[in-house]
């Protein structure tokens, strides 16, 4: 619509240029993209295991997610597996359909290349609750963790990855087809892992932190629980002040 509008007012530009400029300006259409986290009513949902857990080493916790990317015609779906301690992208896959197959491929590639984590976290999308996906995790003895409904912060590190991918690459390049997107993301993830400094990692790269097991870490704080704890601790002096027995 923006291309048509600009043409109507005398600016003849193609869709790719409009997409690139909108990315630079941080603009996006109002039409919603596909929902990538639709649960399946017959699939088992596992509890979230990471609230308050200190992640202190590589391969302690991995997680995955799926996001969509606009192309000239339709969408591409991107899955990635990330190590929480180092923020390193361990594997990624593209697909033109939103099924469990490319998510399983991404998981299996990670396991072949880097061994097994202690805990693997996902959202409750049907791709990740499927027997095909959870079966791989179970066969490797990996504890399964799933985000709570409506709790985007439970998988915050993958959400931050998507923001970086889109704002630093996808929106700037304006990919129009799967081949161009595949080539572009190959270069971007190499840059992300080996060259891009991360402020949360003391300006080291994910690869440096993953290899040395130094400088990383993560913790998901349950603000409600911590607030209750703080209130209880703060209440103790009051009871003493009112003459309560020692």
Short mmCIF file of the C-alpha atoms (twelve columns), coordinates in Angstrom:
data_MODEL
# 
_entry.id   MODEL 
# 
loop_
_atom_site.group_PDB 
_atom_site.id 
_atom_site.type_symbol 
_atom_site.label_atom_id 
_atom_site.label_alt_id 
_atom_site.label_comp_id 
_atom_site.label_asym_id 
_atom_site.label_seq_id 
_atom_site.Cartn_x 
_atom_site.Cartn_y 
_atom_site.Cartn_z 
_atom_site.pdbx_PDB_model_num 
ATOM 1   C CA . UNK A 1   0.000  0.000   0.000  1 
ATOM 2   C CA . UNK A 2   2.848  2.393   0.747  1 
ATOM 3   C CA . UNK A 3   4.300  1.815   -2.747 1 
ATOM 4   C CA . UNK A 4   0.910  2.593   -4.276 1 
ATOM 5   C CA . UNK A 5   0.460  5.681   -2.111 1 
ATOM 6   C CA . UNK A 6   3.897  7.047   -2.976 1 
ATOM 7   C CA . UNK A 7   3.229  6.407   -6.660 1 
ATOM 8   C CA . UNK A 8   -0.028 8.320   -6.444 1 
ATOM 9   C CA . UNK A 9   1.793  11.377  -5.102 1 
ATOM 10  C CA . UNK A 10  4.550  11.246  -7.712 1 
ATOM 11  C CA . UNK A 11  7.283  9.111   -6.086 1 
ATOM 12  C CA . UNK A 12  7.976  6.025   -8.211 1 
ATOM 13  C CA . UNK A 13  9.760  3.526   -5.957 1 
ATOM 14  C CA . UNK A 14  9.717  -0.256  -5.757 1 
ATOM 15  C CA . UNK A 15  8.615  -2.389  -2.836 1 
ATOM 16  C CA . UNK A 16  12.139 -3.394  -1.833 1 
ATOM 17  C CA . UNK A 17  13.265 0.212   -1.426 1 
ATOM 18  C CA . UNK A 18  10.166 1.114   0.588  1 
ATOM 19  C CA . UNK A 19  10.720 -1.919  2.830  1 
ATOM 20  C CA . UNK A 20  14.356 -0.959  3.392  1 
ATOM 21  C CA . UNK A 21  13.553 2.668   4.211  1 
ATOM 22  C CA . UNK A 22  10.728 1.687   6.545  1 
ATOM 23  C CA . UNK A 23  13.156 -0.590  8.353  1 
ATOM 24  C CA . UNK A 24  15.664 2.242   8.779  1 
ATOM 25  C CA . UNK A 25  12.920 4.508   10.138 1 
ATOM 26  C CA . UNK A 26  11.549 1.810   12.431 1 
ATOM 27  C CA . UNK A 27  8.172  1.764   10.657 1 
ATOM 28  C CA . UNK A 28  5.972  -1.294  10.171 1 
ATOM 29  C CA . UNK A 29  2.550  -2.032  8.735  1 
ATOM 30  C CA . UNK A 30  -0.413 -2.448  11.075 1 
ATOM 31  C CA . UNK A 31  -1.482 -5.791  9.600  1 
ATOM 32  C CA . UNK A 32  -0.568 -8.568  12.059 1 
ATOM 33  C CA . UNK A 33  1.767  -11.364 11.024 1 
ATOM 34  C CA . UNK A 34  1.092  -15.043 11.625 1 
ATOM 35  C CA . UNK A 35  0.822  -16.356 15.171 1 
ATOM 36  C CA . UNK A 36  3.848  -18.616 15.688 1 
ATOM 37  C CA . UNK A 37  2.868  -19.856 19.171 1 
ATOM 38  C CA . UNK A 38  -0.480 -21.592 18.755 1 
ATOM 39  C CA . UNK A 39  -0.883 -24.368 21.359 1 
ATOM 40  C CA . UNK A 40  -2.269 -27.799 20.551 1 
ATOM 41  C CA . UNK A 41  -5.097 -28.828 22.912 1 
ATOM 42  C CA . UNK A 42  -3.959 -32.469 23.043 1 
ATOM 43  C CA . UNK A 43  -0.244 -31.839 23.640 1 
ATOM 44  C CA . UNK A 44  1.287  -31.963 27.107 1 
ATOM 45  C CA . UNK A 45  2.452  -28.617 28.534 1 
ATOM 46  C CA . UNK A 46  5.536  -28.777 30.757 1 
ATOM 47  C CA . UNK A 47  6.207  -26.435 33.713 1 
ATOM 48  C CA . UNK A 48  8.610  -23.517 33.543 1 
ATOM 49  C CA . UNK A 49  11.824 -24.537 35.311 1 
ATOM 50  C CA . UNK A 50  13.975 -21.413 35.096 1 
ATOM 51  C CA . UNK A 51  12.424 -18.797 37.384 1 
ATOM 52  C CA . UNK A 52  15.097 -17.748 39.854 1 
ATOM 53  C CA . UNK A 53  17.683 -20.175 38.431 1 
ATOM 54  C CA . UNK A 54  21.221 -18.839 38.092 1 
ATOM 55  C CA . UNK A 55  22.715 -19.850 34.742 1 
ATOM 56  C CA . UNK A 56  26.442 -20.068 35.423 1 
ATOM 57  C CA . UNK A 57  27.942 -22.121 32.591 1 
ATOM 58  C CA . UNK A 58  27.549 -22.909 28.883 1 
ATOM 59  C CA . UNK A 59  25.187 -25.755 27.957 1 
ATOM 60  C CA . UNK A 60  23.276 -25.424 31.214 1 
ATOM 61  C CA . UNK A 61  20.207 -23.926 29.512 1 
ATOM 62  C CA . UNK A 62  19.282 -23.702 25.841 1 
ATOM 63  C CA . UNK A 63  16.101 -22.322 24.365 1 
ATOM 64  C CA . UNK A 64  14.401 -21.945 21.020 1 
ATOM 65  C CA . UNK A 65  11.647 -19.969 19.365 1 
ATOM 66  C CA . UNK A 66  10.157 -19.218 15.942 1 
ATOM 67  C CA . UNK A 67  9.629  -15.824 14.340 1 
ATOM 68  C CA . UNK A 68  8.310  -14.766 10.952 1 
ATOM 69  C CA . UNK A 69  9.953  -12.585 8.309  1 
ATOM 70  C CA . UNK A 70  8.060  -10.737 5.569  1 
ATOM 71  C CA . UNK A 71  9.118  -11.546 2.018  1 
ATOM 72  C CA . UNK A 72  7.847  -10.121 -1.258 1 
ATOM 73  C CA . UNK A 73  5.246  -12.885 -1.357 1 
ATOM 74  C CA . UNK A 74  4.263  -14.326 1.977  1 
ATOM 75  C CA . UNK A 75  6.385  -15.149 4.994  1 
ATOM 76  C CA . UNK A 76  9.441  -17.136 5.948  1 
ATOM 77  C CA . UNK A 77  9.715  -18.742 9.376  1 
ATOM 78  C CA . UNK A 78  12.991 -18.658 11.298 1 
ATOM 79  C CA . UNK A 79  13.851 -20.990 14.180 1 
ATOM 80  C CA . UNK A 80  17.000 -20.716 16.278 1 
ATOM 81  C CA . UNK A 81  18.539 -22.427 19.302 1 
ATOM 82  C CA . UNK A 82  20.472 -20.187 21.688 1 
ATOM 83  C CA . UNK A 83  22.726 -20.911 24.679 1 
ATOM 84  C CA . UNK A 84  21.563 -18.764 27.591 1 
ATOM 85  C CA . UNK A 85  24.932 -18.351 29.271 1 
ATOM 86  C CA . UNK A 86  26.795 -17.032 26.237 1 
ATOM 87  C CA . UNK A 87  23.900 -15.905 23.980 1 
ATOM 88  C CA . UNK A 88  25.541 -17.939 21.212 1 
ATOM 89  C CA . UNK A 89  23.264 -19.025 18.359 1 
ATOM 90  C CA . UNK A 90  23.930 -22.760 18.158 1 
ATOM 91  C CA . UNK A 91  21.785 -23.510 15.103 1 
ATOM 92  C CA . UNK A 92  19.071 -21.962 12.963 1 
ATOM 93  C CA . UNK A 93  16.692 -23.047 10.224 1 
ATOM 94  C CA . UNK A 94  14.354 -21.401 7.714  1 
ATOM 95  C CA . UNK A 95  11.062 -22.786 6.439  1 
ATOM 96  C CA . UNK A 96  8.150  -21.623 4.308  1 
ATOM 97  C CA . UNK A 97  5.704  -23.610 6.470  1 
ATOM 98  C CA . UNK A 98  5.040  -23.432 10.188 1 
ATOM 99  C CA . UNK A 99  5.386  -27.078 11.179 1 
ATOM 100 C CA . UNK A 100 7.542  -28.989 13.634 1 
ATOM 101 C CA . UNK A 101 9.922  -30.462 11.054 1 
ATOM 102 C CA . UNK A 102 12.333 -27.559 10.689 1 
ATOM 103 C CA . UNK A 103 12.280 -26.982 14.467 1 
ATOM 104 C CA . UNK A 104 13.296 -30.607 15.050 1 
ATOM 105 C CA . UNK A 105 16.052 -30.270 12.423 1 
ATOM 106 C CA . UNK A 106 17.355 -27.160 14.204 1 
ATOM 107 C CA . UNK A 107 17.330 -28.961 17.570 1 
ATOM 108 C CA . UNK A 108 19.097 -32.029 16.215 1 
ATOM 109 C CA . UNK A 109 21.776 -29.905 14.544 1 
ATOM 110 C CA . UNK A 110 22.471 -28.210 17.883 1 
ATOM 111 C CA . UNK A 111 22.761 -31.535 19.693 1 
ATOM 112 C CA . UNK A 112 25.135 -32.961 17.089 1 
ATOM 113 C CA . UNK A 113 27.393 -29.917 17.189 1 
ATOM 114 C CA . UNK A 114 27.398 -28.997 20.891 1 
ATOM 115 C CA . UNK A 115 26.244 -31.953 22.980 1 
ATOM 116 C CA . UNK A 116 23.287 -31.798 25.351 1 
ATOM 117 C CA . UNK A 117 22.091 -29.053 27.691 1 
ATOM 118 C CA . UNK A 118 20.682 -29.739 31.132 1 
ATOM 119 C CA . UNK A 119 17.454 -27.792 30.479 1 
ATOM 120 C CA . UNK A 120 15.782 -26.842 27.195 1 
ATOM 121 C CA . UNK A 121 13.153 -24.085 27.207 1 
ATOM 122 C CA . UNK A 122 10.470 -23.328 24.602 1 
ATOM 123 C CA . UNK A 123 7.124  -21.597 24.414 1 
ATOM 124 C CA . UNK A 124 3.871  -23.563 24.243 1 
ATOM 125 C CA . UNK A 125 3.570  -23.528 20.449 1 
ATOM 126 C CA . UNK A 126 2.466  -26.805 18.900 1 
ATOM 127 C CA . UNK A 127 5.818  -27.173 17.087 1 
ATOM 128 C CA . UNK A 128 7.560  -27.545 20.459 1 
ATOM 129 C CA . UNK A 129 4.900  -29.510 22.341 1 
ATOM 130 C CA . UNK A 130 4.704  -32.118 19.560 1 
ATOM 131 C CA . UNK A 131 5.899  -35.659 20.220 1 
ATOM 132 C CA . UNK A 132 8.474  -35.229 17.440 1 
ATOM 133 C CA . UNK A 133 10.155 -32.350 19.286 1 
ATOM 134 C CA . UNK A 134 9.783  -33.396 22.914 1 
ATOM 135 C CA . UNK A 135 10.716 -36.961 21.988 1 
ATOM 136 C CA . UNK A 136 14.184 -35.820 20.906 1 
ATOM 137 C CA . UNK A 137 14.670 -33.997 24.207 1 
ATOM 138 C CA . UNK A 138 13.498 -36.993 26.244 1 
ATOM 139 C CA . UNK A 139 15.725 -39.407 24.347 1 
ATOM 140 C CA . UNK A 140 18.741 -37.303 25.361 1 
ATOM 141 C CA . UNK A 141 17.681 -36.999 29.011 1 
ATOM 142 C CA . UNK A 142 17.129 -33.226 28.776 1 
ATOM 143 C CA . UNK A 143 14.737 -31.532 31.216 1 
ATOM 144 C CA . UNK A 144 11.903 -29.775 29.340 1 
ATOM 145 C CA . UNK A 145 10.817 -26.281 30.365 1 
ATOM 146 C CA . UNK A 146 8.039  -24.205 28.780 1 
ATOM 147 C CA . UNK A 147 7.127  -20.528 29.120 1 
ATOM 148 C CA . UNK A 148 4.062  -19.606 31.128 1 
ATOM 149 C CA . UNK A 149 1.131  -18.307 29.078 1 
ATOM 150 C CA . UNK A 150 1.466  -14.581 28.478 1 
ATOM 151 C CA . UNK A 151 4.963  -14.375 29.997 1 
ATOM 152 C CA . UNK A 152 7.191  -13.075 27.199 1 
ATOM 153 C CA . UNK A 153 10.078 -12.512 29.625 1 
ATOM 154 C CA . UNK A 154 10.369 -16.254 30.266 1 
ATOM 155 C CA . UNK A 155 12.242 -16.581 26.957 1 
ATOM 156 C CA . UNK A 156 13.708 -13.080 26.862 1 
ATOM 157 C CA . UNK A 157 17.071 -14.019 25.340 1 
ATOM 158 C CA . UNK A 158 15.546 -15.391 22.141 1 
ATOM 159 C CA . UNK A 159 13.202 -12.378 21.979 1 
ATOM 160 C CA . UNK A 160 16.251 -10.096 22.132 1 
ATOM 161 C CA . UNK A 161 17.881 -12.152 19.387 1 
ATOM 162 C CA . UNK A 162 14.858 -11.626 17.119 1 
ATOM 163 C CA . UNK A 163 14.999 -7.889  17.754 1 
ATOM 164 C CA . UNK A 164 18.688 -7.802  16.804 1 
ATOM 165 C CA . UNK A 165 18.202 -9.939  13.690 1 
ATOM 166 C CA . UNK A 166 15.348 -7.810  12.395 1 
ATOM 167 C CA . UNK A 167 16.654 -4.344  13.232 1 
ATOM 168 C CA . UNK A 168 20.289 -4.991  12.305 1 
ATOM 169 C CA . UNK A 169 19.721 -7.081  9.190  1 
ATOM 170 C CA . UNK A 170 16.240 -7.984  7.940  1 
ATOM 171 C CA . UNK A 171 14.684 -4.511  7.964  1 
ATOM 172 C CA . UNK A 172 17.779 -2.993  6.393  1 
ATOM 173 C CA . UNK A 173 18.151 -5.552  3.610  1 
ATOM 174 C CA . UNK A 174 14.494 -5.964  2.608  1 
ATOM 175 C CA . UNK A 175 14.809 -9.608  1.518  1 
ATOM 176 C CA . UNK A 176 12.376 -10.613 -1.218 1 
ATOM 177 C CA . UNK A 177 12.909 -14.396 -1.449 1 
ATOM 178 C CA . UNK A 178 14.120 -17.386 0.559  1 
ATOM 179 C CA . UNK A 179 17.474 -17.661 -1.203 1 
ATOM 180 C CA . UNK A 180 18.420 -14.076 -0.450 1 
ATOM 181 C CA . UNK A 181 17.239 -14.461 3.146  1 
ATOM 182 C CA . UNK A 182 19.233 -17.691 3.596  1 
ATOM 183 C CA . UNK A 183 22.437 -16.081 2.345  1 
ATOM 184 C CA . UNK A 184 21.893 -12.913 4.341  1 
ATOM 185 C CA . UNK A 185 21.151 -14.678 7.631  1 
ATOM 186 C CA . UNK A 186 24.146 -16.966 7.170  1 
ATOM 187 C CA . UNK A 187 26.375 -13.892 7.104  1 
ATOM 188 C CA . UNK A 188 24.495 -12.171 9.936  1 
ATOM 189 C CA . UNK A 189 24.630 -15.076 12.405 1 
ATOM 190 C CA . UNK A 190 28.360 -15.494 11.723 1 
ATOM 191 C CA . UNK A 191 28.772 -11.794 12.540 1 
ATOM 192 C CA . UNK A 192 26.497 -12.086 15.594 1 
ATOM 193 C CA . UNK A 193 28.445 -14.983 17.109 1 
ATOM 194 C CA . UNK A 194 32.023 -13.999 16.254 1 
ATOM 195 C CA . UNK A 195 32.242 -10.206 15.821 1 
ATOM 196 C CA . UNK A 196 29.320 -8.376  17.423 1 
ATOM 197 C CA . UNK A 197 30.179 -7.299  21.009 1 
ATOM 198 C CA . UNK A 198 27.404 -7.719  23.568 1 
ATOM 199 C CA . UNK A 199 27.052 -5.205  26.366 1 
ATOM 200 C CA . UNK A 200 25.596 -7.858  28.680 1 
ATOM 201 C CA . UNK A 201 28.744 -9.952  28.082 1 
ATOM 202 C CA . UNK A 202 31.163 -7.141  28.993 1 
ATOM 203 C CA . UNK A 203 31.501 -6.386  25.267 1 
ATOM 204 C CA . UNK A 204 32.752 -9.874  24.452 1 
ATOM 205 C CA . UNK A 205 31.280 -11.944 21.634 1 
ATOM 206 C CA . UNK A 206 29.047 -14.987 22.250 1 
ATOM 207 C CA . UNK A 207 31.707 -17.267 20.773 1 
ATOM 208 C CA . UNK A 208 34.379 -15.956 23.166 1 
ATOM 209 C CA . UNK A 209 32.127 -16.439 26.178 1 
ATOM 210 C CA . UNK A 210 30.967 -19.892 25.072 1 
ATOM 211 C CA . UNK A 211 34.541 -21.138 24.519 1 
ATOM 212 C CA . UNK A 212 36.007 -19.711 27.732 1 
ATOM 213 C CA . UNK A 213 32.957 -20.228 29.975 1 
ATOM 214 C CA . UNK A 214 33.716 -16.808 31.412 1 
ATOM 215 C CA . UNK A 215 31.854 -13.501 31.267 1 
ATOM 216 C CA . UNK A 216 28.320 -14.763 30.701 1 
ATOM 217 C CA . UNK A 217 25.357 -15.746 32.809 1 
ATOM 218 C CA . UNK A 218 21.611 -15.291 33.088 1 
ATOM 219 C CA . UNK A 219 18.784 -15.283 35.602 1 
ATOM 220 C CA . UNK A 220 15.036 -14.874 35.201 1 
ATOM 221 C CA . UNK A 221 13.712 -13.026 38.236 1 
ATOM 222 C CA . UNK A 222 10.189 -13.611 39.503 1 
ATOM 223 C CA . UNK A 223 9.381  -10.048 40.551 1 
ATOM 224 C CA . UNK A 224 6.174  -11.042 42.338 1 
ATOM 225 C CA . UNK A 225 7.895  -13.630 44.530 1 
ATOM 226 C CA . UNK A 226 10.837 -11.320 45.245 1 
ATOM 227 C CA . UNK A 227 8.441  -8.512  46.173 1 
ATOM 228 C CA . UNK A 228 6.606  -10.782 48.630 1 
ATOM 229 C CA . UNK A 229 9.942  -11.843 50.131 1 
ATOM 230 C CA . UNK A 230 10.999 -8.218  50.517 1 
ATOM 231 C CA . UNK A 231 7.734  -7.355  52.265 1 
ATOM 232 C CA . UNK A 232 8.129  -10.237 54.705 1 
ATOM 233 C CA . UNK A 233 11.694 -9.228  55.507 1 
ATOM 234 C CA . UNK A 234 10.616 -5.632  55.984 1 
ATOM 235 C CA . UNK A 235 7.815  -6.636  58.341 1 
ATOM 236 C CA . UNK A 236 10.066 -8.255  60.940 1 
ATOM 237 C CA . UNK A 237 11.316 -5.031  62.589 1 
ATOM 238 C CA . UNK A 238 7.719  -3.822  62.900 1 
ATOM 239 C CA . UNK A 239 6.729  -6.835  64.969 1 
ATOM 240 C CA . UNK A 240 9.735  -6.242  67.231 1 
ATOM 241 C CA . UNK A 241 8.787  -2.594  67.644 1 
ATOM 242 C CA . UNK A 242 5.271  -3.486  68.803 1 
ATOM 243 C CA . UNK A 243 6.529  -5.472  71.743 1 
ATOM 244 C CA . UNK A 244 6.383  -8.935  70.214 1 
ATOM 245 C CA . UNK A 245 8.410  -11.496 72.213 1 
ATOM 246 C CA . UNK A 246 11.971 -12.140 70.956 1 
# 
